[in-house]
Tab-separated table of C-alpha atoms and ligand atoms in Angstrom:
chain	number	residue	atom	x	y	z
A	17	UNK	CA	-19.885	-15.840	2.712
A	18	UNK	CA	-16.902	-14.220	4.650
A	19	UNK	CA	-16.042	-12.003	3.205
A	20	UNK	CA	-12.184	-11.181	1.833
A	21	UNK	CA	-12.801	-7.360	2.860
A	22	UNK	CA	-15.738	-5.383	3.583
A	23	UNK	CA	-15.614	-1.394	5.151
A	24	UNK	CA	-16.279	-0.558	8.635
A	25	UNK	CA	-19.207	2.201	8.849
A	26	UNK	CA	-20.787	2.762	11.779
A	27	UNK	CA	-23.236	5.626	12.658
A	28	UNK	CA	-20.387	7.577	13.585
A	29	UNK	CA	-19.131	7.948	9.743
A	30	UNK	CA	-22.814	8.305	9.017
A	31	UNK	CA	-23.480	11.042	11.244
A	32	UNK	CA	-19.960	13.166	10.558
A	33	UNK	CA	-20.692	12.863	6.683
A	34	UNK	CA	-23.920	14.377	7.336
A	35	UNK	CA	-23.191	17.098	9.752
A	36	UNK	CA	-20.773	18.056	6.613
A	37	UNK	CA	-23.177	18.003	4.248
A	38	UNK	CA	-25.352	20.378	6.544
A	39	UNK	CA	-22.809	22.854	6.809
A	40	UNK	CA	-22.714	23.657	3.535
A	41	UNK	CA	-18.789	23.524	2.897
A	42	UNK	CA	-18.737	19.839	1.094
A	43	UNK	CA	-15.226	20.336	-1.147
A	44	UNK	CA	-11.641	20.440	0.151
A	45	UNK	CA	-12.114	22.883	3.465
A	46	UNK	CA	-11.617	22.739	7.505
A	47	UNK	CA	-12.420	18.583	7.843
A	48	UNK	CA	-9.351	17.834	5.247
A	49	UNK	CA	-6.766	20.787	7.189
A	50	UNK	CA	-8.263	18.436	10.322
A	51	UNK	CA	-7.301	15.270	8.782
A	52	UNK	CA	-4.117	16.389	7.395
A	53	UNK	CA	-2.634	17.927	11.280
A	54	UNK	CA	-4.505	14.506	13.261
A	55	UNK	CA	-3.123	11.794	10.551
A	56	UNK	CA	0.272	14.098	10.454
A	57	UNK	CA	0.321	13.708	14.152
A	58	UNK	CA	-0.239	10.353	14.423
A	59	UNK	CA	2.752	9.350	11.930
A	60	UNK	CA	4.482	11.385	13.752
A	61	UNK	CA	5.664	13.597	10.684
A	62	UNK	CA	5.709	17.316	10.431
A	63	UNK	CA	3.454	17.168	7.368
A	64	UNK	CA	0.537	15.495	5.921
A	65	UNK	CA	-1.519	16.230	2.538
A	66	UNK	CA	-4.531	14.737	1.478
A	67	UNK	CA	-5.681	13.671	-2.040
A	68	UNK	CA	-8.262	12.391	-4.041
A	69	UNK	CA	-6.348	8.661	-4.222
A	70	UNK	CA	-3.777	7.295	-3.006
A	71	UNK	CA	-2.259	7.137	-6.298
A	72	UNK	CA	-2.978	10.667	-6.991
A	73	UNK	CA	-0.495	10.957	-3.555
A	74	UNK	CA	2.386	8.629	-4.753
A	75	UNK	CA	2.317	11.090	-8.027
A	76	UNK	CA	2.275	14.621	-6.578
A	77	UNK	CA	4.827	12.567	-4.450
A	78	UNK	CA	7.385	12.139	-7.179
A	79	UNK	CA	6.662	15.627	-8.850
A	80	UNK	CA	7.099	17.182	-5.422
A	81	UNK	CA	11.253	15.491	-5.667
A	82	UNK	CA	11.194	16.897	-9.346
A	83	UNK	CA	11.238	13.494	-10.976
A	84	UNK	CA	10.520	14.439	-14.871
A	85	UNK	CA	11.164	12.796	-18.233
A	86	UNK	CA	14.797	11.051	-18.693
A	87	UNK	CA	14.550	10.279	-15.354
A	88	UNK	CA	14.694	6.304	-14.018
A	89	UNK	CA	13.041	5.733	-10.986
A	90	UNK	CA	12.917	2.021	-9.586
A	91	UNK	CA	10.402	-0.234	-7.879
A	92	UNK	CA	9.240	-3.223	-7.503
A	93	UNK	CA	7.076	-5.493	-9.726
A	94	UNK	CA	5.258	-7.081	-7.554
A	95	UNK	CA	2.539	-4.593	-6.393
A	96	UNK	CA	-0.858	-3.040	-7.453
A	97	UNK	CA	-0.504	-0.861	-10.755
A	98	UNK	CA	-1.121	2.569	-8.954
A	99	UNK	CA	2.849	1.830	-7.535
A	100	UNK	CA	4.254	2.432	-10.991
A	101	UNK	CA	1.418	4.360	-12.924
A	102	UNK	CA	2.218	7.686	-11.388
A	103	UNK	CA	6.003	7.241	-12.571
A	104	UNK	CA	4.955	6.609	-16.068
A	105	UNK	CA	2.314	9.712	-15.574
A	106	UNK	CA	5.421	12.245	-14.950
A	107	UNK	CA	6.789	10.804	-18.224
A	108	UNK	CA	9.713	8.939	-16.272
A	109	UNK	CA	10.989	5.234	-17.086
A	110	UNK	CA	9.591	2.643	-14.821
A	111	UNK	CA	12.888	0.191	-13.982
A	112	UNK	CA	11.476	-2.990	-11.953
A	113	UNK	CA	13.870	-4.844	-9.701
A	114	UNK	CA	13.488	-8.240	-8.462
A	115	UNK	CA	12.184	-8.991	-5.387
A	116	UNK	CA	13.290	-11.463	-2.625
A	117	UNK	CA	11.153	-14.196	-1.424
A	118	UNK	CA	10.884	-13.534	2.472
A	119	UNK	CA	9.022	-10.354	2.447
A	120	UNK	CA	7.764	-9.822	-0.836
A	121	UNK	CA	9.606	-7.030	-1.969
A	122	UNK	CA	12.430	-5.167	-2.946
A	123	UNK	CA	15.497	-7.068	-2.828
A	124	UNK	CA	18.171	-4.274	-1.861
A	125	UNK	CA	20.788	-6.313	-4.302
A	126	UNK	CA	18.605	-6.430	-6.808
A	127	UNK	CA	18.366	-2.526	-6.667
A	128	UNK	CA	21.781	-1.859	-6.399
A	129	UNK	CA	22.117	-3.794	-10.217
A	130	UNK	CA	19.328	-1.151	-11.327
A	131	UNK	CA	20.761	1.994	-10.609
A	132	UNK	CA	22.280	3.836	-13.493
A	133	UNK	CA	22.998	7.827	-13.766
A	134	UNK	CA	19.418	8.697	-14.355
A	135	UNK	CA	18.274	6.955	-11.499
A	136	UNK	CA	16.525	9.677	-9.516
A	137	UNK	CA	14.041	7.547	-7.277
A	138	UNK	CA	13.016	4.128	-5.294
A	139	UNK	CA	9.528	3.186	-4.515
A	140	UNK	CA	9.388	0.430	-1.989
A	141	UNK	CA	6.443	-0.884	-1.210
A	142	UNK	CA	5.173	-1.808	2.739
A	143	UNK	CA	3.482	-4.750	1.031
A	144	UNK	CA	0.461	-6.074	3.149
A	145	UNK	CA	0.818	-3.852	5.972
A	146	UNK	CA	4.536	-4.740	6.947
A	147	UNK	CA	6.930	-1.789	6.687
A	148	UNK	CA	10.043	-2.780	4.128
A	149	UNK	CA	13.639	-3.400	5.914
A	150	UNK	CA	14.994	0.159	4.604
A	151	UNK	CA	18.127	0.372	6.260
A	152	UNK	CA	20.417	-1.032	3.490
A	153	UNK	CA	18.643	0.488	0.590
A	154	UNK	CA	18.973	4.161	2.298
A	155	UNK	CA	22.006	3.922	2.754
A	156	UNK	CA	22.604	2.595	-1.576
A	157	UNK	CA	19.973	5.711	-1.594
A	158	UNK	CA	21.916	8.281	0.231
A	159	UNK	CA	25.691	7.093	-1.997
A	160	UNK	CA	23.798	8.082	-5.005
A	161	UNK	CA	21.420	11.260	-4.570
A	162	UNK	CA	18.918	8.765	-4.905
A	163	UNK	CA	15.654	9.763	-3.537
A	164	UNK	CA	12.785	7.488	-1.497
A	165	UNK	CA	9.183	7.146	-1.544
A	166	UNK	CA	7.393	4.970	0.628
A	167	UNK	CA	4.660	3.351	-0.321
A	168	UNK	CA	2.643	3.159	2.464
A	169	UNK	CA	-0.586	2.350	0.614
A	170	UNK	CA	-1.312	-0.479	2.564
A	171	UNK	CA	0.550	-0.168	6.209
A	172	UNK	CA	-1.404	2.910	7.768
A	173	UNK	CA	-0.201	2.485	11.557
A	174	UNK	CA	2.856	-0.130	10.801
A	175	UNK	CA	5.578	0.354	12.533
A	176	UNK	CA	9.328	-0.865	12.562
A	177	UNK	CA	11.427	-0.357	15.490
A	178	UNK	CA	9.085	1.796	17.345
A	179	UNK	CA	8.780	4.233	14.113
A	180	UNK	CA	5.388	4.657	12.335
A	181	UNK	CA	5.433	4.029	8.198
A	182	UNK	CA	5.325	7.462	6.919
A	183	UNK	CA	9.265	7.751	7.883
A	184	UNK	CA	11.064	5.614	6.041
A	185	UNK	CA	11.346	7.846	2.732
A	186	UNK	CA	11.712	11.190	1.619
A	187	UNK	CA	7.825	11.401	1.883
A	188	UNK	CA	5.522	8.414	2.264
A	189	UNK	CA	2.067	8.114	0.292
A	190	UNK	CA	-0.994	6.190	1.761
A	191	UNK	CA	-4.681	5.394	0.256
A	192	UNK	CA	-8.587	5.910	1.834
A	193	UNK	CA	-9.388	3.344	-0.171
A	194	UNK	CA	-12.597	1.409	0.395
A	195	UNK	CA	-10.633	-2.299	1.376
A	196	UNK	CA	-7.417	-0.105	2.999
A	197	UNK	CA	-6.917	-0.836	6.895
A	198	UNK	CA	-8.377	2.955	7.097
A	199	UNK	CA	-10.902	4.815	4.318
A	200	UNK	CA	-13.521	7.430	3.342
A	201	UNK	CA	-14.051	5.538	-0.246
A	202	UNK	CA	-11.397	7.247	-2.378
A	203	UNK	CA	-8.675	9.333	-0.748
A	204	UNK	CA	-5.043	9.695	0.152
A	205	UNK	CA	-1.874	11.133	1.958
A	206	UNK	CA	1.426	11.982	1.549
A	207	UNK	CA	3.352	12.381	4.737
A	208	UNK	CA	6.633	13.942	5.405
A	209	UNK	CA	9.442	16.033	7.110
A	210	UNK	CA	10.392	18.356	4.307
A	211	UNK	CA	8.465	21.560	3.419
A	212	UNK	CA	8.850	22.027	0.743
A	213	UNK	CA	8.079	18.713	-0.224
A	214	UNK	CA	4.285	19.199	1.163
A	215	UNK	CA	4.164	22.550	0.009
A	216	UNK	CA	4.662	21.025	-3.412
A	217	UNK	CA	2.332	18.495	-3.215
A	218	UNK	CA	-0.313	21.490	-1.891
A	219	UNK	CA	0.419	23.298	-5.192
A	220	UNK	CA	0.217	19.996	-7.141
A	221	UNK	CA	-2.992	18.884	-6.083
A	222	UNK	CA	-5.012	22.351	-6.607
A	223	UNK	CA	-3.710	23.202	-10.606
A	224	UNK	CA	-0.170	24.442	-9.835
A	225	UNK	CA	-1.535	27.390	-7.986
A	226	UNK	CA	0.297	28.777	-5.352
A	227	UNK	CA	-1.360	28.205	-1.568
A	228	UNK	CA	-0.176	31.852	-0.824
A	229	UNK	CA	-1.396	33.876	-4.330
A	230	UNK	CA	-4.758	32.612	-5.672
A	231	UNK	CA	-5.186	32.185	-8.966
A	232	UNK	CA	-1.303	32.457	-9.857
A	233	UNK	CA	-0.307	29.090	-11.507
A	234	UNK	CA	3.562	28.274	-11.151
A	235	UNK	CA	3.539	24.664	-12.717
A	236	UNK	CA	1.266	22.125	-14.295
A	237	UNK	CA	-0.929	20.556	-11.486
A	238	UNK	CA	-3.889	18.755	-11.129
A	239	UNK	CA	-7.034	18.542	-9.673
A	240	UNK	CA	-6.422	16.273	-6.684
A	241	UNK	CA	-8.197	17.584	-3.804
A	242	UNK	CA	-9.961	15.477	-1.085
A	243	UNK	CA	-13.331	16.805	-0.284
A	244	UNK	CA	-14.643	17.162	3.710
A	245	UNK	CA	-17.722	14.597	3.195
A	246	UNK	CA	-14.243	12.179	2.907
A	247	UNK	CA	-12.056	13.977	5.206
A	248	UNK	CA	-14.798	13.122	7.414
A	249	UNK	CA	-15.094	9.979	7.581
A	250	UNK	CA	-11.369	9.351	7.342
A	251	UNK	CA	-11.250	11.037	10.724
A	252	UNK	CA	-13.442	9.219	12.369
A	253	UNK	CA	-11.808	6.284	10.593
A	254	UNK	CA	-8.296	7.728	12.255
A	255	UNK	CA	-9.931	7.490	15.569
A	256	UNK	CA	-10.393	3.951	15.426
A	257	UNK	CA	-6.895	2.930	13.719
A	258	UNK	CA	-5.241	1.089	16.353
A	259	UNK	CA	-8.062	-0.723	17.545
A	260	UNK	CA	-8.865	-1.688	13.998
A	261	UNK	CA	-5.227	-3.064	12.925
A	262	UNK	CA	-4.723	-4.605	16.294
A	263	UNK	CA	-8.022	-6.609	15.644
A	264	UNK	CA	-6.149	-7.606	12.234
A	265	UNK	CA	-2.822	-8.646	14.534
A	266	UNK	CA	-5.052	-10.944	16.729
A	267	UNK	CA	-6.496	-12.434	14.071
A	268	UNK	CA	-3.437	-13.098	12.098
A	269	UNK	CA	-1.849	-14.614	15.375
A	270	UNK	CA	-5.041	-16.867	15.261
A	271	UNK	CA	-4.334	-17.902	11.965
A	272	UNK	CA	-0.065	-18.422	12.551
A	273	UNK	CA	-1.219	-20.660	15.149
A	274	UNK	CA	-3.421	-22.830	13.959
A	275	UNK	CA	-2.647	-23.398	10.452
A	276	UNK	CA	1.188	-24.126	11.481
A	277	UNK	CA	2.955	-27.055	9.739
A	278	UNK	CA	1.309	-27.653	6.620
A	279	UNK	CA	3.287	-29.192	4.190
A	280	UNK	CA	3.460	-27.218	0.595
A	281	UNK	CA	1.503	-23.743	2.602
A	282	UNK	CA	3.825	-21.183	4.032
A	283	UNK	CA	2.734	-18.552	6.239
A	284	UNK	CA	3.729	-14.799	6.190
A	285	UNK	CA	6.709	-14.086	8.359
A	286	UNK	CA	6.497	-10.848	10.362
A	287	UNK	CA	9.820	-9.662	10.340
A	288	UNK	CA	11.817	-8.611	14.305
A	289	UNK	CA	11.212	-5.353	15.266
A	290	UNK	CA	7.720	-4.882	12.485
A	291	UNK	CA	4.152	-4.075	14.138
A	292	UNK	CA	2.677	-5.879	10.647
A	293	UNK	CA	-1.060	-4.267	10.392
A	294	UNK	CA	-1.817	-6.920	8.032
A	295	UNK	CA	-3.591	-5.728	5.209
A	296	UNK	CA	-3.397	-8.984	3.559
A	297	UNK	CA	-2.860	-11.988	5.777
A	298	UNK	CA	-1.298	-14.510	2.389
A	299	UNK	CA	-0.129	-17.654	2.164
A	300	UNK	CA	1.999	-19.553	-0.252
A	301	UNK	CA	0.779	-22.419	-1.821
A	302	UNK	CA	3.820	-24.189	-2.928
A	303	UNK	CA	4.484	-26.570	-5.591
A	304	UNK	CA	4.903	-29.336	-2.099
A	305	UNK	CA	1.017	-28.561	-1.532
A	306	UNK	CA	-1.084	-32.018	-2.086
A	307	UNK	CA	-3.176	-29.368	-4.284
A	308	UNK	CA	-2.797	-26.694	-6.393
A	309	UNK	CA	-3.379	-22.944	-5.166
A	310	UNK	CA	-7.033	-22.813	-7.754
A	311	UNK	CA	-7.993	-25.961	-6.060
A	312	UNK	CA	-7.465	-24.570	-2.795
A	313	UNK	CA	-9.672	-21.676	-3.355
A	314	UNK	CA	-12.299	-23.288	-5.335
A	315	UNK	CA	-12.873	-25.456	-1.994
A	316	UNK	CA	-12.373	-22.296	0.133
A	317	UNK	CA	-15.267	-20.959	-1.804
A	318	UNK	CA	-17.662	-23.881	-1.780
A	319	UNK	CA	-17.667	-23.359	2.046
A	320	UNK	CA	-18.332	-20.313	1.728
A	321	UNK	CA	-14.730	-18.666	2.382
A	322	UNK	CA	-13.716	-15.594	0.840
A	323	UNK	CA	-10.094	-15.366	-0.666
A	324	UNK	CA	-8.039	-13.005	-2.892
A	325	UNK	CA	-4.811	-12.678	-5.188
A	326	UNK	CA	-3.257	-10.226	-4.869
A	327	UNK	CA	-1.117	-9.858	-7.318
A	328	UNK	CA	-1.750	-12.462	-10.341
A	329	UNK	CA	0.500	-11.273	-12.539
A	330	UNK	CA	3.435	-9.068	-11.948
A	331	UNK	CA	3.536	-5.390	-13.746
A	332	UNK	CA	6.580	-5.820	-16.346
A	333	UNK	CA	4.380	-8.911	-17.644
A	334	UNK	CA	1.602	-6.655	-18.604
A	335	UNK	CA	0.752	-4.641	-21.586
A	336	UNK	CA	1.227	-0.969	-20.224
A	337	UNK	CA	4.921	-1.870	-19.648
A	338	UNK	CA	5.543	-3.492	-22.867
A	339	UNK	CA	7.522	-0.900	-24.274
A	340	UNK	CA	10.714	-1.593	-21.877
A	341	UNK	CA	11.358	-5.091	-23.451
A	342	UNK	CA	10.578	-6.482	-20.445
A	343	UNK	CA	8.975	-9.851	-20.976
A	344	UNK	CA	8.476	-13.391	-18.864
A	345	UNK	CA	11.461	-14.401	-17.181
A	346	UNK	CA	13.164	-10.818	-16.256
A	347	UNK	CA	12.274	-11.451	-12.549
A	348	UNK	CA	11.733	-14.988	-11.881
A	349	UNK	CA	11.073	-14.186	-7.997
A	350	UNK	CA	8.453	-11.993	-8.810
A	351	UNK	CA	6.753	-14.572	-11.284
A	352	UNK	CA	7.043	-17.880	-8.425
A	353	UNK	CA	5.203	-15.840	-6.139
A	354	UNK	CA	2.667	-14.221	-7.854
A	355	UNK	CA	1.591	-18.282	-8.574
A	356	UNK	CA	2.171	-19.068	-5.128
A	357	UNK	CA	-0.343	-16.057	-2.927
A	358	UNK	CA	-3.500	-16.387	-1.993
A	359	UNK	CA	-4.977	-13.883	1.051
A	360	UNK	CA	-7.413	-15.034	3.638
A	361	UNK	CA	-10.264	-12.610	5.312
A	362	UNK	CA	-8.350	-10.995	8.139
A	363	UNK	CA	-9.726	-7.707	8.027
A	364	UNK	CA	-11.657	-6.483	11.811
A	365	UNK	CA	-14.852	-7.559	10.762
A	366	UNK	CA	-13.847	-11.210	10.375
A	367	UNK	CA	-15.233	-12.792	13.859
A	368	UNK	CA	-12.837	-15.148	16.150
A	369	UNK	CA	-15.147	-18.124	15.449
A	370	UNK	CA	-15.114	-17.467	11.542
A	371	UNK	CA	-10.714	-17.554	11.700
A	372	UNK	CA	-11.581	-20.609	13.651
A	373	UNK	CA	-13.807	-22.035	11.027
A	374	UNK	CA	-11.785	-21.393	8.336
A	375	UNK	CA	-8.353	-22.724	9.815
A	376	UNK	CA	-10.532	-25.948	10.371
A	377	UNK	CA	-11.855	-26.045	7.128
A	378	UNK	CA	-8.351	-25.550	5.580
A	379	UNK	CA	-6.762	-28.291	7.975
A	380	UNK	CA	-9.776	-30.077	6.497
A	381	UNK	CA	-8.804	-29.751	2.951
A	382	UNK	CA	-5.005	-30.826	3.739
A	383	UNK	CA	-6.587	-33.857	5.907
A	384	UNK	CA	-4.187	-33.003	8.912
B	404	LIG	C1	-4.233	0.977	-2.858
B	404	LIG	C2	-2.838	1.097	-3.331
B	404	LIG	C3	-2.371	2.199	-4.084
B	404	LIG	C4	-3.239	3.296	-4.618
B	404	LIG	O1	-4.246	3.730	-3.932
B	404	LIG	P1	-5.629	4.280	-4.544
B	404	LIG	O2	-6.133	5.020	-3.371
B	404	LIG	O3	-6.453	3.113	-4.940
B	404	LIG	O4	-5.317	5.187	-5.682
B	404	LIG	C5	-1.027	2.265	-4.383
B	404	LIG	N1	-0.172	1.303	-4.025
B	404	LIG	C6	-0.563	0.218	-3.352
B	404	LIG	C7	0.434	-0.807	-2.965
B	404	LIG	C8	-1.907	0.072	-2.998
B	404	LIG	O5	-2.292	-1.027	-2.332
């Protein structure tokens, strides 16, 4: 089987997780202040601070820009869960926007019909490793106090115009995940410019305790530290970034070659001026397809092909939302394409011969 994702972990991650453990400081210490000034320098931001998740991240994000109860904070609906959990966990109203169809998220006009007087925040999403087109919706941002977060969960090392994701909002928040284009299992990063923005997110993360006074508490926090048995293996992980994602790029290119001109499957568009990292490399299976997107995959499978959806169904549509009203139908963009993706092994691991054999096998199942 090949695999949809799988984790790189060579003796290098082996070996720097045990020299850790042999030095007797295991829990947040020197490895994650390493992690945080290397990954901080590679964005190219003034600040970094690791978590425990990348969700944990994305929340200490919004408490660090004071987003509380009453407040409205927008993103998309299209996106894993951990995007719009950590707005509901500061007690905040989740308002979804529609998306638009070329890149999968945010549709800046669909935004601008969101925004009300309580609207304190955007979350964007760099969905599948591409960084979102934020020049229009800073500038909607900046005409209404609005503040941004980047979610950067999936585009570690994207870039647009020459800058690295991490840049594009107020503060950006990334995931270690296991499947993420870097990990150390569970773990995460906010990134940003602002000060007192990280020092927030310090406080935040370690019970609302001051990093200067120990054990004086200022606000409710949370225990959200990253230990250095993951900090280590993250930075090994950092090492490696480029060479990782630019193994994704090539294979991508591999598969925008060769599986060009299909009728009824669109390929993802990489939009000028985006270093895409490709998380996810997805298609569209369209209603022109000569079969259906379950059809596809079921004879992806049977040769032993790996795929994914990612998403199925889009957030407002599920239970944990119900309470807005929103039901099937509020964002009809959203709803095509979660129908539509399906996500093909792209990930380093995935050999040139194997994107060979599956863009065969696929040409296979369309008979072209
Ligand atoms: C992975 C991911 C998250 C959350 O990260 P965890 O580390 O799993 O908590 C948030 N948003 C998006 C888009 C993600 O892909």
């Amino acid at each position: 089987m090949i695999n949809i994702t799988k984790p790189i972990i060579t003796d290098n991650e082996i070996s720097a997780v045990v020299d850790v453990m042999r030095s007797g400081t295991i829990a947040q210490g020197p490895k994650v202040a390493e992690l945080e000034e290397k990954f901080a320098a590679y964005c190219g931001t003034k600040y970094a601070v690791a978590f425990n998740s990348g969700t944990a991240a994305i929340h200490a994000g919004l408490y660090s820009l004071g987003i509380k109860e009453g407040d409205e904070v927008i993103t998309t609906p299209f996106t894993f869960i951990a995007t719009a959990n950590p707005i509901l966990m500061q007690g905040a109203k989740v308002v979804f926007a529609d998306i638009s169809e070329s890149d999968f998220n945010l549709d800046p006009k669909e935004v601008e019909k969101k925004i009300t007087k309580k609207t304190k925040a955007i979350v964007p999403v760099d969905l599948y490793g591409q960084v979102f087109n934020y020049k229009d919706l800073r500038k909607l941002a900046a005409k209404n106090g609005i503040k941004i977060v980047e979610d950067a969960c999936q585009s570690a090392g994207a870039e647009q115009s020459g800058e690295k994701s991490g840049n594009f909002g107020d503060l950006a928040a990334f995931s270690l995940y296991a499947t993420k284009n870097i990990m150390c299992a569970e773990g995460g990063l906010v990134t940003t410019n602002d000060l007192k923005i990280a020092e927030n997110c310090k406080m935040f993360r370690h019970h609302g305790q001051s990093e200067k006074v120990k054990y004086e508490y200022f606000d409710l926090g949370y225990n959200y530290r990253l230990t250095d048995i993951s900090a280590a293996i993250a930075l090994e992980q950092l090492k490696k970034i480029d060479v990782y994602n630019n193994k994704r790029i090539h294979n991508a290119e591999k598969y925008l070659q060769g599986l060009v001109g299909i009728k009824g499957l669109v390929l993802p568009k990489v939009n000028q001026g985006n270093k895409h990292v490709f998380h996810q490399f997805t298609l569209r299976i369209t209603p022109d397809s000569a079969i259906t997107r379950e059809e596809f995959i079921a004879k992806l499978t049977e040769a032993g092909i790996g795929s994914g959806i990612y998403y199925p169904k889009p957030l407002h549509m599920h239970q944990c939302f119900k309470k807005y009203g929103y039901r099937e139908g509020d964002f009809p963009i959203s709803e095509k394409i979660a129908k539509e993706v399906v996500s093909l092994p792209v990930h380093p691991l995935v050999a040139e011969q194997e994107i060979g054999f599956i863009t065969k096998t696929i040409k296979k199942i369309y008979k072209v």
